[in-house]
Amino acid sequence: QEQVVESGGGLVQSGGSLRLSCVASGRTFSSDTMGWYRQAPGKERKIVGVISWSGDSTWYVDSVKGRFTISRDNAKNTVYLQMDSLKPDDTAVYYCAAGLSAGNPPRPRSWGQGTQVTVSS
């Protein structure tokens, strides 16, 4: 049974940094497109960024471009989300998604349980 588990969330001041990790298990994820999403209180879950199976290609939503970086280590079945220059608007539960399908919008095969990120002003 595949499982996706996020970690690394927490409370940080505006302008600070956090790195989230997503560890996948139960199957080989090295051929999967992986993604990060977030859901702010009272709002819909929205995509943050995507990384190709090889890690050579990434895409980010405009609001995080230049501040967030997605990377992966296929040997460890792990995907990372480095978040720099954090803003209060980045406060949300962050979710890792595995096996994103092609198309718009992409549809993940599985989700993690989420990790809370809170940015104080």
XYZ file of C-alpha atoms in Angstrom:
121
model
C 0.000 0.000 0.000
C 1.500 3.283 -1.043
C 1.878 6.035 1.480
C 2.982 9.649 1.291
C 4.101 11.437 4.449
C 5.034 15.104 4.767
C 7.119 16.671 7.497
C 8.939 19.884 8.252
C 6.095 22.299 8.830
C 6.033 24.752 11.675
C 5.867 28.364 12.751
C 8.255 30.851 11.162
C 8.516 34.615 11.025
C 7.907 36.549 7.852
C 11.031 36.467 5.706
C 12.141 33.146 7.131
C 12.626 29.743 5.541
C 11.349 26.218 5.930
C 12.039 22.980 4.100
C 9.287 20.438 3.781
C 9.981 16.803 3.041
C 7.736 14.205 1.475
C 8.651 10.547 1.802
C 6.823 8.039 -0.357
C 6.651 4.344 0.355
C 4.881 1.242 -0.814
C 5.870 1.542 -4.427
C 8.555 3.052 -6.623
C 7.926 6.737 -7.155
C 10.981 7.435 -9.274
C 8.858 7.501 -12.429
C 6.150 9.713 -10.937
C 5.558 13.385 -11.396
C 5.236 14.787 -7.884
C 3.603 17.942 -6.667
C 3.058 20.211 -3.700
C -0.300 21.801 -2.923
C -1.529 24.037 -0.153
C -4.822 24.892 1.461
C -5.287 28.079 3.417
C -8.055 28.358 6.032
C -11.440 28.681 4.363
C -10.001 28.279 0.874
C -9.688 25.546 -1.719
C -6.599 23.407 -2.063
C -4.364 24.835 -4.779
C -1.285 23.651 -6.544
C 2.055 25.182 -5.555
C 4.454 23.409 -7.867
C 5.347 20.257 -9.722
C 8.529 18.305 -10.408
C 9.089 15.797 -13.175
C 10.152 12.229 -12.472
C 13.780 13.030 -13.286
C 13.832 16.319 -11.422
C 14.941 18.119 -14.576
C 11.724 20.032 -14.975
C 9.771 22.070 -12.455
C 6.795 24.401 -12.551
C 5.570 26.860 -9.940
C 2.516 28.994 -9.416
C 3.346 32.661 -9.938
C 2.917 33.585 -6.287
C 5.867 31.419 -5.193
C 8.205 31.744 -8.160
C 11.681 32.781 -7.081
C 10.942 31.914 -3.434
C 10.078 28.196 -3.457
C 12.139 25.361 -4.911
C 11.064 21.761 -5.422
C 13.671 19.035 -5.633
C 13.743 15.274 -5.311
C 15.999 12.397 -4.398
C 14.686 9.299 -6.117
C 17.117 7.056 -4.285
C 15.368 8.093 -1.069
C 11.852 8.308 -2.538
C 11.783 11.847 -1.185
C 10.613 15.168 -2.560
C 11.469 18.500 -0.954
C 9.905 21.939 -0.923
C 12.366 24.652 0.056
C 10.468 27.786 1.009
C 12.370 31.052 1.359
C 11.268 34.639 1.944
C 8.069 33.358 3.482
C 5.088 35.668 3.781
C 1.997 35.504 6.002
C -0.011 34.672 2.856
C 1.959 31.424 2.609
C 0.246 30.191 5.774
C -1.543 26.957 4.886
C -1.560 23.215 5.217
C 0.881 21.893 2.648
C 0.225 18.590 0.934
C 2.474 16.349 -1.088
C 0.890 14.639 -4.073
C 2.203 11.598 -5.890
C 1.671 10.372 -9.394
C 0.229 13.467 -11.003
C -1.502 12.735 -14.275
C -0.903 14.694 -17.436
C -3.483 17.299 -18.245
C -4.907 20.461 -16.764
C -5.549 20.236 -13.933
C -3.266 17.324 -13.074
C -4.828 14.693 -10.836
C -2.703 13.010 -8.161
C -2.884 9.323 -7.509
C -2.292 9.752 -3.780
C -2.013 12.468 -1.129
C -0.149 12.947 2.078
C -1.883 13.975 5.283
C -0.519 17.511 5.151
C 1.782 19.593 7.307
C 0.923 22.992 8.762
C 3.010 26.026 7.852
C 2.311 29.225 9.738
C 4.083 32.470 8.895
C 3.801 35.249 11.442
C 4.074 38.900 10.522
